[in-house]
Amino acid sequence: MVQVDTLPPLIRSEAQKTHLLIRDFIKRTPILTCTTLSALASTPQSAEALARTEWIGRDPARPKINLFFKCENLQTIGAFKLRGATSFLQRLGDEELAKGVVTHSSGNHAAALALAAKRRGAPAYIVMPRISMPNKIAATRSHGAEIVFSGSTAPEREAVAAEVMARTGATMVPPYDHPYIILGQGTLALEVEEQVGLMLDAGSGGKLDAVVAPLGGGGMLSGIATALSGTGIRVFGAEPSFQGGDDGRRGLAADPPERVTEVKTLTIADGLRTPVGVYPWSVISDREKVGGVFAVTEGQILAAMRLVLERMKVVIEPSSAVPLAVVLFNEDFRRRVEQEGGEQGWNICVVFSGGNTTVEAIGKLFAKEENEDER
Amino acid sequence: MVQVDTLPPLIRSEAQKTHLLIRDFIKRTPILTCTTLSALASTPQSAEALARTEWIGRDPARPKINLFFKCENLQTIGAFKLRGATSFLQRLGDEELAKGVVTHSSGNHAAALALAAKRRGAPAYIVMPRISMPNKIAATRSHGAEIVFSGSTAPEREAVAAEVMARTGATMVPPYDHPYIILGQGTLALEVEEQVGLMLDAGSGGKLDAVVAPLGGGGMLSGIATALSGTGIRVFGAEPSFQGGDDGRRGLAADPPERVTEVKTLTIADGLRTPVGVYPWSVISDREKVGGVFAVTEGQILAAMRLVLERMKVVIEPSSAVPLAVVLFNEDFRRRVEQEGGEQGWNICVVFSGGNTTVEAIGKLFAKEENEDER
């Protein structure tokens, strides 16, 4: 039986334990590099590029950046979410497993939970809005989950999920706001630490200086910050600024800092539309653990996504492009790298969180790119 | 001075020598695998799928297939063409290098030649139609080549190339119809042989049974067949059938077999629109070296490309999707694997020849997919 008082603390050693618990069920995803993108990141932005931003007329930053990419888009089910879901399922007892698990989140978490449950022989109930994309419904169903349709608003979905719990006794597995989930997502950072370390040892030497990860509900970012706490590796969050999607950044900028609890944005980075959760906020608001959160525009996200598809030849979903957009285009971040990294520069690992998109979605995104640019 | 009588024969040992000559200048591109695609290849096609093909009403083949993907889309310049261009440049003397090189092919060969020439300090003149895609022009120019614009027809481009040769004394480097080029492209097969062999040794055991590669001008396919000659690894070609784009298959099917010298097709596999060259044909028409050439429709090419982008999360250009389309959808090929591979099945390596496309091009391809399906 899971009890609140048995929940593990959010500390590095718990992330390490979690990695042992899940590593046979997840892929150790590869780290890619790209000479072109590292060169681009190390090139000052032009005056024309800055003219369309808040840094208009300013001297561009001159950071030296060596990029690494953690490819969770190549994770089983196409996103990092399998880590958290597996972490949760591994802690359930037989009785709980028999009753099953439920979630009212669609998308990558739903597919991840469906697969993690199937592997443990547990029924999975996924509450999804009737209007969900057919490919996401099919992906979830293909792992043997029972899909329960609901309306689209959060209250409608929560009501249906509560109904399922009452009927079946299933355990709710939230998408991000839970220590098991956070510790699960954080395991990717332990791999990054080791993999990039080995690559640097074999190559130019030096150490990993920073990890930049997308910030939505905050499960992954707080997990990474937990896992890397005390290592000296800096952790930064990346958010879309569109329609207030940068709730993490705004919450940290408030005096005193305060979690923003409601966000309504239709950013193309659709995995990052949610407010930061309570557990994640407890980590992200700790300046010892997260060095800062930076935001980028829709046009900058698209530009980064284009570079990854056309230059690296790797498919990512828009949410995954947000950290690279910060590295390439956010002058506050770039200035910081210039100042703290100096002549030697920084080795930065960017997390590609997922790659679940369709060729139609890619086509539509870039067909309307000019409009997005004006946002 | 290059003389015709000093040209190397098209034999395996020459491909091995060529690999030594170029390997410091090319990437040893990775081999990827994909459980989903191997499972799909090992699943019989449905009656509905066959109903739209020449195999309507037939019992579907039941091959067992384990897939490997040679990722030349991750090669420097984004395509295998750097191998052939480097092979050619490495054989030129100082005097020839000083005068430079010229080609009237645009696209991947042009970018490859530009880079290979730059590395040897040789001027490169690339004759391109005025209507070329801006990203291809920019890619070629970025490697320091001089672009000479021409009309779009072959005679117009050849005339401009001849003019450049007369003016500068530059050496013509053809895109595929030359032993240096063929031996260069063939080096990728030597890597495949070794890489897949190591993977099989470390995993399920067994041996590599076949390589399937795209067939356009035939430089790559004849190079692969040359490099693997005598190894017992079968080599197959893959072509688009649209508007007679399967000129290689048709030439082999003629009685007696005869090279088709003219092709006019607007297949989406735009790297495969050319007829097979003279040197390549001498290898491809040898049944000891190439086991057969198979064709697929535009709809099948798109379906394969979609699977690679959405499931493998890897970006390829349409020409690169043709071999996978053969493996998944061509019943003649699949029947052969069933019959020759039997219970154990075949380990098949599919060559992803290149990944140079744009997000706009991807969007357009799939926006008109329904029309293509009816071709």
XYZ file of C-alpha atoms in Angstrom:
750
model
C 0.000 0.000 0.000
C 1.438 3.382 -0.961
C 1.247 5.881 1.871
C 2.151 9.518 1.690
C 4.579 9.252 4.590
C 6.587 6.572 2.748
C 7.254 8.756 -0.259
C 10.995 9.146 -0.919
C 12.726 12.525 -0.515
C 13.858 14.327 -3.653
C 17.594 13.731 -3.304
C 20.292 12.421 -5.631
C 20.653 9.040 -3.944
C 16.934 8.348 -4.454
C 17.311 9.104 -8.162
C 20.211 6.637 -8.245
C 18.092 3.973 -6.521
C 15.310 4.643 -8.997
C 17.700 4.123 -11.898
C 18.532 0.635 -10.601
C 14.810 -0.026 -10.276
C 13.896 0.903 -13.861
C 16.967 0.546 -16.019
C 16.085 -2.897 -17.365
C 12.783 -1.516 -18.673
C 13.993 1.621 -20.415
C 16.451 2.395 -23.186
C 19.738 4.028 -22.334
C 19.164 6.580 -25.090
C 22.142 7.834 -27.082
C 23.855 11.217 -26.929
C 24.294 12.868 -30.327
C 26.516 15.781 -31.258
C 26.366 18.127 -34.248
C 29.305 20.239 -35.367
C 27.060 22.649 -37.276
C 24.847 23.394 -34.283
C 27.776 23.826 -31.883
C 29.326 26.287 -34.347
C 26.024 28.128 -34.682
C 25.609 28.313 -30.893
C 29.117 29.792 -30.675
C 28.394 32.483 -33.282
C 27.065 35.856 -32.006
C 23.546 36.644 -33.181
C 23.263 39.278 -35.897
C 21.917 42.762 -35.287
C 18.997 41.862 -37.594
C 18.102 38.823 -35.479
C 18.199 40.899 -32.295
C 16.147 43.689 -33.888
C 13.034 41.553 -33.526
C 13.647 40.894 -29.817
C 13.803 42.666 -26.476
C 17.589 42.853 -26.961
C 17.270 45.243 -29.927
C 20.328 47.406 -30.394
C 22.371 45.517 -27.785
C 25.781 44.056 -28.428
C 25.282 40.307 -28.944
C 26.687 37.837 -26.432
C 29.757 35.837 -27.518
C 29.488 32.498 -25.722
C 31.581 29.445 -26.570
C 29.311 26.418 -26.584
C 29.911 22.721 -27.224
C 26.568 20.936 -27.551
C 25.449 17.427 -26.621
C 21.928 16.107 -27.213
C 20.273 13.504 -24.968
C 17.886 11.725 -27.324
C 14.840 10.766 -25.282
C 12.931 11.071 -28.568
C 14.516 7.676 -29.243
C 13.241 6.306 -25.907
C 10.658 3.491 -26.082
C 7.223 5.112 -26.760
C 9.122 8.088 -28.191
C 9.516 10.169 -25.028
C 11.151 10.316 -21.568
C 7.778 9.680 -19.904
C 8.399 5.928 -19.789
C 10.950 6.557 -17.045
C 8.491 8.118 -14.596
C 5.675 5.695 -15.362
C 7.990 2.714 -14.878
C 9.319 4.208 -11.644
C 5.760 4.418 -10.337
C 4.708 0.937 -11.454
C 7.826 -0.645 -9.941
C 6.739 0.557 -6.476
C 3.226 -0.899 -6.534
C 2.412 -4.132 -4.712
C 0.534 -7.107 -6.181
C -2.804 -6.017 -4.811
C -2.500 -2.568 -6.316
C -1.246 -3.939 -9.614
C -4.286 -6.208 -9.842
C -6.626 -3.221 -9.485
C -4.754 -1.260 -12.098
C -3.703 2.328 -12.726
C -5.468 5.346 -14.133
C -4.467 8.742 -15.479
C -6.337 11.621 -17.051
C -3.394 12.899 -19.015
C -3.293 12.060 -22.702
C -0.253 12.091 -24.926
C 3.151 10.725 -24.030
C 2.367 10.035 -20.356
C -0.668 7.973 -21.354
C 1.306 5.837 -23.801
C 4.078 5.423 -21.236
C 1.706 4.396 -18.464
C -0.084 1.945 -20.767
C 3.181 0.203 -21.632
C 4.582 0.241 -18.083
C 1.304 -1.253 -16.779
C 1.193 -3.933 -19.481
C 4.684 -5.053 -18.528
C 3.579 -5.535 -14.920
C 0.313 -7.206 -15.963
C -1.744 -4.349 -14.538
C -4.876 -2.945 -16.203
C -4.429 0.670 -17.327
C -7.311 3.111 -17.724
C -6.505 6.212 -19.741
C -8.992 9.077 -19.654
C -8.670 10.994 -22.923
C -10.672 13.843 -24.426
C -12.875 12.685 -27.289
C -11.027 15.181 -29.517
C -7.558 13.606 -29.018
C -5.349 13.081 -32.083
C -6.055 9.652 -33.640
C -2.346 8.715 -33.639
C -2.126 9.319 -29.881
C -5.258 7.248 -29.258
C -3.900 4.446 -31.450
C -0.489 4.522 -29.751
C -2.087 4.279 -26.308
C -4.491 1.539 -27.320
C -1.724 -0.464 -29.010
C -0.195 -1.040 -25.577
C -3.417 -2.672 -24.377
C -4.808 0.164 -22.259
C -8.519 0.775 -21.906
C -9.337 4.246 -23.154
C -12.147 6.062 -21.362
C -13.306 9.128 -23.257
C -14.235 12.375 -21.529
C -14.827 16.034 -22.254
C -11.807 18.273 -22.872
C -11.648 20.450 -19.756
C -9.585 19.441 -16.736
C -12.658 19.115 -14.423
C -14.432 16.886 -16.948
C -11.425 14.625 -17.253
C -10.823 14.495 -13.501
C -14.473 13.577 -12.913
C -14.241 10.661 -15.326
C -10.956 9.531 -13.742
C -12.546 9.651 -10.261
C -15.395 7.538 -11.589
C -12.896 4.931 -12.880
C -11.068 4.888 -9.527
C -14.335 4.391 -7.620
C -15.396 1.582 -9.927
C -12.067 -0.317 -10.162
C -9.949 0.748 -7.189
C -7.192 1.734 -9.638
C -4.286 3.913 -8.452
C -4.002 7.408 -9.933
C -0.619 7.975 -11.636
C -0.218 11.715 -12.219
C 1.892 12.900 -15.169
C 4.417 14.940 -13.164
C 3.376 16.012 -9.680
C 4.627 13.020 -7.703
C 8.037 12.022 -6.271
C 8.048 8.610 -8.021
C 7.512 10.336 -11.348
C 10.088 13.048 -10.653
C 12.732 10.537 -9.559
C 11.992 8.419 -12.635
C 12.423 11.305 -15.078
C 15.586 12.360 -13.245
C 17.308 9.098 -14.164
C 18.004 10.484 -17.623
C 20.365 12.991 -16.025
C 22.398 10.211 -14.407
C 22.924 8.746 -17.873
C 23.809 12.170 -19.287
C 26.406 12.685 -16.556
C 28.076 9.371 -17.365
C 27.705 9.403 -21.150
C 28.894 12.960 -21.736
C 31.673 12.417 -19.206
C 32.953 9.425 -21.188
C 32.710 11.342 -24.468
C 34.646 14.287 -23.060
C 37.287 11.998 -21.554
C 37.737 10.315 -24.936
C 37.782 13.610 -26.822
C 38.588 17.174 -25.938
C 38.587 16.633 -22.167
C 36.805 19.081 -19.899
C 33.620 18.466 -17.946
C 29.888 18.790 -18.457
C 28.941 22.312 -17.371
C 25.185 22.481 -17.815
C 21.988 20.680 -18.761
C 19.078 22.575 -20.332
C 15.691 20.859 -20.251
C 12.114 21.797 -21.183
C 9.854 23.016 -18.356
C 6.130 22.222 -18.459
C 4.693 20.531 -15.378
C 8.269 20.291 -14.156
C 8.564 16.537 -13.568
C 11.613 16.220 -15.778
C 13.359 19.472 -14.819
C 12.961 18.868 -11.078
C 14.054 15.257 -11.585
C 17.199 16.321 -13.419
C 17.986 18.951 -10.784
C 17.480 16.359 -8.047
C 19.681 13.801 -9.754
C 22.510 16.274 -10.420
C 22.333 18.056 -7.074
C 25.812 18.482 -5.601
C 27.630 17.505 -8.829
C 28.480 21.032 -9.899
C 26.581 20.566 -13.154
C 24.212 23.517 -13.595
C 20.584 22.871 -14.522
C 18.407 25.303 -16.473
C 14.778 25.255 -17.590
C 13.423 26.318 -20.978
C 9.882 27.558 -21.597
C 7.740 29.023 -24.375
C 6.863 32.680 -23.735
C 3.716 32.630 -25.891
C 0.526 33.623 -24.029
C 2.225 33.354 -20.649
C 3.537 29.827 -21.182
C 6.625 30.912 -19.230
C 4.849 30.465 -15.894
C 7.949 28.934 -14.311
C 10.092 31.925 -15.234
C 7.414 34.379 -14.105
C 6.921 32.568 -10.806
C 10.648 32.730 -10.073
C 10.800 36.427 -11.043
C 8.013 37.384 -8.589
C 9.021 38.922 -5.281
C 8.860 36.719 -3.336
C 8.948 33.858 -5.850
C 5.584 32.120 -6.068
C 4.282 29.220 -8.120
C 1.900 30.269 -10.899
C -1.056 27.894 -10.641
C -2.923 28.566 -13.839
C -1.733 28.870 -17.422
C -3.730 29.186 -20.616
C -1.475 29.055 -23.625
C -1.788 27.476 -27.027
C 1.970 27.419 -27.634
C 3.143 24.967 -30.288
C 5.245 23.402 -27.520
C 2.121 21.532 -26.472
C 3.885 19.410 -23.874
C 4.737 22.588 -21.955
C 1.286 24.161 -21.618
C 0.715 23.118 -18.007
C 1.644 25.072 -14.866
C 4.533 23.803 -12.733
C 3.365 21.233 -10.155
C 3.754 21.484 -6.383
C 6.498 18.894 -5.921
C 8.463 20.118 -8.969
C 8.213 23.719 -7.732
C 9.819 22.770 -4.422
C 12.941 21.816 -6.394
C 12.835 24.354 -9.210
C 12.450 27.313 -6.829
C 15.653 26.275 -5.042
C 18.396 28.382 -6.639
C 20.982 25.856 -5.477
C 19.334 23.290 -7.745
C 18.042 25.166 -10.773
C 20.182 28.040 -12.054
C 17.393 29.780 -13.932
C 14.522 29.437 -16.370
C 14.600 31.114 -19.791
C 11.850 31.669 -22.342
C 11.726 31.789 -26.137
C 9.175 32.798 -28.769
C 7.203 30.530 -31.076
C 9.358 31.645 -34.022
C 12.536 30.765 -32.132
C 11.154 27.326 -31.239
C 10.329 26.687 -34.893
C 13.750 27.872 -36.017
C 15.418 25.472 -33.574
C 13.130 22.619 -34.616
C 13.959 23.245 -38.268
C 17.689 23.088 -37.548
C 17.303 19.757 -35.756
C 15.244 18.193 -38.539
C 17.211 19.617 -41.468
C 20.756 19.595 -40.088
C 20.807 16.813 -37.507
C 18.240 14.716 -39.474
C 16.481 13.857 -36.227
C 12.733 14.156 -35.605
C 11.665 15.941 -32.416
C 8.341 17.358 -31.280
C 8.133 21.154 -30.784
C 8.453 20.947 -26.969
C 11.844 19.300 -27.471
C 13.140 22.238 -29.482
C 12.649 24.765 -26.668
C 15.971 24.167 -24.834
C 17.992 24.445 -28.065
C 16.081 27.652 -28.875
C 17.175 29.053 -25.500
C 20.808 28.165 -26.187
C 20.753 29.689 -29.689
C 18.533 32.731 -29.221
C 18.058 33.817 -25.597
C 20.603 36.574 -24.993
C 20.247 36.435 -21.193
C 21.239 32.776 -21.259
C 23.976 33.339 -23.828
C 25.421 36.273 -21.860
C 25.580 34.079 -18.798
C 27.502 31.386 -20.685
C 29.879 34.046 -22.012
C 30.495 35.468 -18.545
C 30.718 32.230 -16.564
C 32.217 30.043 -19.294
C 34.767 32.571 -20.518
C 37.449 31.558 -22.993
C 36.968 27.857 -22.422
C 33.207 28.004 -22.857
C 30.642 25.520 -21.670
C 29.822 21.931 -22.544
C 26.006 21.984 -22.566
C 23.675 19.023 -22.826
C 20.262 19.789 -24.295
C 17.473 17.286 -23.637
C 15.341 16.191 -26.581
C 12.346 15.133 -24.517
C 10.289 13.424 -27.217
C 9.710 12.854 -30.904
C 6.047 11.997 -31.188
C 4.719 14.000 -34.083
C 3.395 13.297 -37.566
C 4.510 14.378 -40.995
C 1.221 16.272 -41.323
C 1.874 18.130 -38.074
C 5.371 19.061 -39.245
C 3.939 20.334 -42.522
C 1.311 22.454 -40.794
C 3.767 23.927 -38.294
C 6.040 25.277 -40.978
C 3.287 26.257 -43.398
C 2.238 28.869 -40.839
C 5.714 29.781 -39.718
C 5.505 33.333 -40.997
C 2.478 34.036 -38.845
C 4.225 32.541 -35.838
C 7.198 34.790 -36.416
C 5.027 37.781 -35.771
C 3.901 36.594 -32.391
C 47.307 12.848 -65.292
C 44.289 10.552 -65.277
C 44.264 8.191 -68.229
C 41.487 5.845 -69.167
C 43.782 2.836 -69.239
C 44.807 3.430 -65.627
C 41.222 3.229 -64.320
C 40.844 0.523 -61.673
C 38.728 -2.589 -62.318
C 35.430 -2.902 -60.446
C 36.465 -5.597 -57.969
C 36.225 -5.971 -54.192
C 39.912 -5.387 -53.498
C 39.739 -2.018 -55.289
C 36.814 -1.009 -53.087
C 38.901 -1.979 -50.059
C 41.830 0.113 -51.324
C 39.462 3.008 -51.879
C 38.215 2.753 -48.311
C 41.762 3.212 -47.031
C 42.124 6.194 -49.352
C 39.022 8.051 -48.133
C 38.177 6.877 -44.649
C 39.854 9.777 -42.859
C 37.644 12.189 -44.797
C 34.256 10.557 -44.334
C 32.122 9.572 -41.375
C 31.737 5.923 -40.498
C 27.965 6.379 -40.284
C 26.028 4.408 -37.677
C 23.723 1.428 -38.187
C 20.325 1.837 -36.533
C 17.724 -0.827 -35.818
C 13.993 -0.471 -35.108
C 11.955 -3.217 -33.461
C 8.696 -1.806 -34.800
C 9.859 -1.816 -38.415
C 11.348 -5.325 -38.212
C 8.052 -6.568 -36.782
C 6.115 -4.801 -39.523
C 8.377 -6.267 -42.230
C 7.732 -9.729 -40.752
C 3.935 -9.276 -40.809
C 2.073 -10.449 -43.956
C 0.391 -7.643 -45.871
C -3.377 -7.460 -45.542
C -5.753 -8.379 -48.364
C -6.834 -4.703 -48.415
C -3.250 -3.533 -48.938
C -2.763 -6.020 -51.777
C -6.092 -5.088 -53.364
C -4.536 -1.868 -54.639
C -1.584 -3.668 -56.245
C -0.775 -6.132 -59.012
C -0.871 -8.876 -56.348
C -4.618 -8.437 -55.792
C -6.278 -11.587 -54.484
C -2.977 -13.392 -53.934
C -1.951 -14.986 -50.683
C 0.525 -12.596 -49.005
C 4.160 -13.607 -48.528
C 5.249 -14.482 -44.978
C 8.912 -13.497 -44.774
C 10.876 -13.227 -41.536
C 12.962 -10.083 -41.639
C 15.390 -8.492 -39.213
C 16.224 -4.965 -40.375
C 19.376 -2.856 -40.108
C 19.658 0.682 -41.443
C 22.911 2.184 -42.738
C 22.512 5.882 -42.016
C 24.272 7.744 -44.818
C 21.731 10.498 -44.166
C 24.027 11.224 -41.210
C 27.089 11.365 -43.493
C 28.857 14.734 -43.792
C 26.877 16.854 -46.333
C 23.872 14.635 -45.520
C 24.377 11.930 -48.176
C 26.651 9.093 -49.311
C 27.892 11.190 -52.244
C 30.862 12.463 -50.244
C 32.416 8.998 -50.576
C 32.547 9.022 -54.381
C 33.621 12.638 -54.648
C 36.426 12.104 -52.120
C 37.510 8.932 -53.936
C 37.844 10.955 -57.153
C 39.656 13.899 -55.575
C 42.138 11.638 -53.802
C 43.357 10.330 -57.184
C 44.070 13.710 -58.760
C 47.606 15.069 -58.998
C 48.731 18.552 -57.981
C 48.467 19.941 -61.481
C 44.900 18.737 -61.882
C 43.954 19.929 -58.417
C 45.226 23.401 -59.242
C 42.973 23.588 -62.300
C 39.974 22.392 -60.343
C 36.968 20.180 -60.859
C 33.588 20.687 -62.457
C 30.240 18.913 -62.508
C 26.870 19.642 -64.010
C 24.928 17.676 -61.459
C 23.182 19.634 -58.762
C 22.022 18.327 -55.416
C 23.992 16.026 -53.156
C 26.798 15.312 -55.625
C 27.411 19.022 -56.060
C 27.646 19.654 -52.314
C 29.889 16.605 -51.926
C 32.235 17.665 -54.720
C 32.413 21.203 -53.366
C 33.490 19.962 -49.941
C 35.890 17.315 -51.256
C 37.532 19.909 -53.507
C 37.817 22.480 -50.735
C 39.619 19.963 -48.569
C 42.211 19.411 -51.311
C 42.477 23.129 -52.017
C 41.035 22.695 -55.516
C 38.591 25.128 -57.118
C 35.168 23.569 -57.759
C 32.778 24.752 -60.450
C 29.214 23.558 -60.055
C 26.860 24.031 -62.981
C 23.325 24.321 -61.602
C 20.000 25.124 -63.221
C 18.799 28.619 -62.362
C 15.662 27.011 -60.884
C 17.514 24.946 -58.254
C 16.168 24.896 -54.679
C 17.690 27.763 -52.657
C 18.776 25.409 -49.843
C 20.774 23.285 -52.305
C 22.420 26.365 -53.793
C 23.260 27.668 -50.328
C 24.650 24.284 -49.212
C 26.888 24.087 -52.263
C 28.064 27.668 -51.977
C 28.777 27.286 -48.259
C 31.574 24.870 -49.132
C 33.254 27.542 -51.239
C 32.323 26.295 -54.714
C 31.738 28.643 -57.613
C 28.208 28.170 -58.905
C 27.720 28.623 -62.642
C 24.064 28.858 -63.583
C 22.614 27.253 -66.686
C 19.318 26.231 -68.245
C 17.535 23.172 -66.905
C 17.931 20.631 -69.700
C 20.850 18.206 -69.791
C 22.292 19.656 -73.045
C 22.159 23.192 -71.665
C 23.968 22.126 -68.509
C 26.561 20.088 -70.384
C 27.276 23.006 -72.703
C 27.943 25.305 -69.766
C 30.142 22.650 -68.123
C 32.139 22.255 -71.356
C 32.616 26.022 -71.437
C 33.995 25.952 -67.888
C 36.364 23.097 -68.749
C 37.641 24.948 -71.815
C 38.163 28.127 -69.824
C 39.782 26.618 -66.704
C 41.124 23.178 -67.627
C 39.066 21.722 -64.774
C 38.460 17.946 -64.588
C 34.870 16.717 -65.023
C 33.692 14.663 -62.043
C 30.535 12.833 -63.081
C 27.938 11.980 -60.426
C 27.927 8.199 -60.933
C 29.274 6.929 -64.249
C 32.939 6.515 -63.320
C 34.947 3.779 -61.553
C 36.401 6.172 -58.959
C 32.898 7.242 -58.019
C 31.526 3.689 -57.968
C 34.384 2.401 -55.813
C 33.935 5.352 -53.463
C 30.212 4.741 -52.954
C 30.898 1.017 -52.505
C 32.944 1.698 -49.379
C 29.730 2.062 -47.404
C 29.080 -1.657 -47.973
C 32.432 -2.590 -46.418
C 31.353 -0.727 -43.289
C 27.932 -2.401 -43.360
C 29.547 -5.835 -43.602
C 31.710 -5.158 -40.558
C 29.193 -3.192 -38.450
C 26.238 -5.524 -38.905
C 28.545 -8.516 -38.435
C 29.653 -7.148 -35.051
C 26.066 -6.419 -34.037
C 24.925 -9.924 -34.950
C 27.880 -11.502 -33.154
C 27.022 -9.541 -30.011
C 23.322 -10.304 -30.290
C 21.255 -12.993 -31.921
C 24.098 -14.431 -34.006
C 23.553 -15.257 -37.670
C 24.969 -13.416 -40.646
C 24.041 -10.526 -42.891
C 21.981 -11.977 -45.750
C 21.211 -9.018 -47.981
C 21.657 -5.323 -48.661
C 18.924 -3.314 -50.405
C 19.954 0.040 -51.888
C 18.303 2.712 -54.043
C 18.986 2.585 -57.799
C 19.154 5.814 -59.781
C 22.285 6.328 -61.877
C 23.598 3.195 -60.205
C 26.849 4.497 -58.721
C 25.962 3.328 -55.232
C 24.279 0.030 -56.131
C 27.114 -1.065 -58.435
C 29.636 0.055 -55.823
C 27.948 -2.003 -53.112
C 27.732 -5.040 -55.416
C 31.405 -4.632 -56.275
C 32.462 -4.328 -52.650
C 30.430 -7.347 -51.518
C 31.221 -9.561 -54.506
C 32.159 -13.056 -53.350
C 31.019 -12.513 -49.742
C 27.709 -14.378 -50.099
C 25.790 -11.241 -49.108
C 23.051 -10.668 -51.693
C 22.607 -7.197 -53.164
C 19.282 -5.840 -54.456
C 18.261 -2.565 -56.092
C 15.134 -0.523 -55.338
C 13.456 1.844 -57.789
C 10.351 4.015 -58.110
C 7.903 2.647 -60.729
C 6.269 6.010 -61.387
C 6.400 7.125 -65.056
C 8.948 4.457 -65.932
C 11.393 5.377 -63.182
C 12.133 1.642 -62.862
C 14.442 1.717 -65.892
C 16.931 -0.614 -64.215
C 14.278 -3.245 -63.565
C 12.887 -2.891 -67.078
C 16.325 -3.135 -68.651
C 17.047 -6.347 -66.750
C 13.628 -7.796 -67.696
C 14.214 -7.236 -71.430
C 15.297 -10.212 -73.531
C 18.188 -9.914 -73.871
C 18.747 -7.491 -70.967
C 19.607 -4.030 -72.228
C 20.354 -0.746 -70.511
C 17.544 1.808 -70.793
C 19.224 5.056 -71.807
C 16.462 7.592 -71.333
C 14.036 8.143 -68.487
C 11.545 10.943 -67.943
C 9.922 10.638 -64.564
C 8.902 13.149 -61.952
C 8.913 10.595 -59.129
C 9.145 12.071 -55.627
C 12.329 9.981 -55.280
C 14.140 12.756 -57.116
C 17.594 11.287 -56.636
C 16.502 8.266 -58.705
C 15.181 9.979 -61.829
C 18.267 9.286 -63.968
C 18.880 6.248 -66.185
C 21.513 3.714 -65.078
C 24.994 4.664 -66.285
C 27.292 2.556 -68.480
C 29.813 1.504 -65.829
C 27.107 0.812 -63.220
C 25.138 -1.260 -65.758
C 28.158 -3.517 -66.341
C 27.908 -4.554 -62.679
C 24.151 -4.421 -62.132
C 23.405 -6.599 -65.175
C 25.659 -9.328 -63.745
C 23.289 -11.681 -61.912
C 26.191 -12.956 -59.832
C 26.546 -9.481 -58.359
C 23.024 -8.038 -58.150
C 20.227 -10.450 -57.266
C 17.433 -8.339 -58.673
C 15.849 -4.908 -58.868
C 12.384 -4.239 -57.461
C 10.053 -1.271 -57.895
C 7.504 0.467 -55.679
C 4.795 3.092 -56.162
C 4.834 6.690 -54.993
C 2.302 5.835 -52.272
C 4.489 3.021 -50.988
C 7.535 5.305 -50.920
C 5.578 7.870 -48.898
C 4.286 5.211 -46.505
C 7.847 3.993 -45.883
C 9.117 7.561 -45.432
C 6.355 8.273 -42.929
C 7.296 5.185 -40.900
C 10.935 6.268 -40.768
C 10.128 9.823 -39.672
C 7.347 8.948 -37.220
C 8.593 5.665 -35.763
C 12.379 5.796 -36.109
C 12.449 9.608 -35.611
C 15.024 9.915 -38.369
C 14.844 12.331 -41.315
C 15.445 10.875 -44.771
C 14.785 12.191 -48.260
C 12.209 10.316 -50.399
C 14.862 8.471 -52.462
C 16.112 6.921 -49.218
C 12.709 5.431 -48.448
C 12.573 3.339 -51.630
C 14.517 0.289 -50.344
C 12.416 0.079 -47.173
C 9.281 0.350 -49.335
C 10.504 -2.654 -51.348
C 11.082 -4.668 -48.165
C 7.669 -3.780 -46.721
C 5.452 -3.736 -49.805
C 6.918 -5.539 -52.837
C 5.459 -9.060 -52.797
C 7.978 -10.393 -55.311
C 10.803 -9.394 -53.012
C 8.985 -10.581 -49.886
C 8.166 -13.956 -51.484
C 11.821 -14.387 -52.289
C 12.832 -13.732 -48.685
C 10.182 -16.195 -47.507
C 11.397 -18.896 -49.886
C 15.154 -18.396 -49.523
C 15.186 -17.288 -45.894
C 12.742 -19.879 -44.612
C 12.134 -20.293 -40.880
C 15.280 -18.426 -39.900
C 14.519 -15.456 -42.145
C 16.942 -12.851 -43.422
C 19.022 -10.139 -41.810
C 18.591 -7.282 -44.276
C 20.444 -3.970 -44.316
C 18.594 -1.113 -45.942
C 20.642 1.898 -47.049
C 19.367 5.346 -46.113
C 21.216 7.200 -48.872
C 20.570 10.777 -47.761
C 18.560 13.123 -45.591
C 18.679 16.442 -47.401
C 15.182 17.794 -47.372
C 13.330 20.693 -45.754
C 10.409 20.860 -43.396
C 8.448 22.585 -46.159
C 9.186 19.754 -48.589
C 8.057 17.182 -46.012
C 4.843 19.136 -45.473
C 4.116 19.338 -49.191
C 4.836 15.651 -49.811
C 2.304 14.495 -47.283
C -0.259 17.195 -48.007
C -0.694 15.594 -51.433
C -0.305 12.020 -50.263
C -3.851 11.053 -51.204
C -3.273 12.032 -54.803
C -0.021 10.075 -54.849
C -1.799 7.010 -53.548
C -3.863 6.914 -56.687
C -0.904 6.856 -58.977
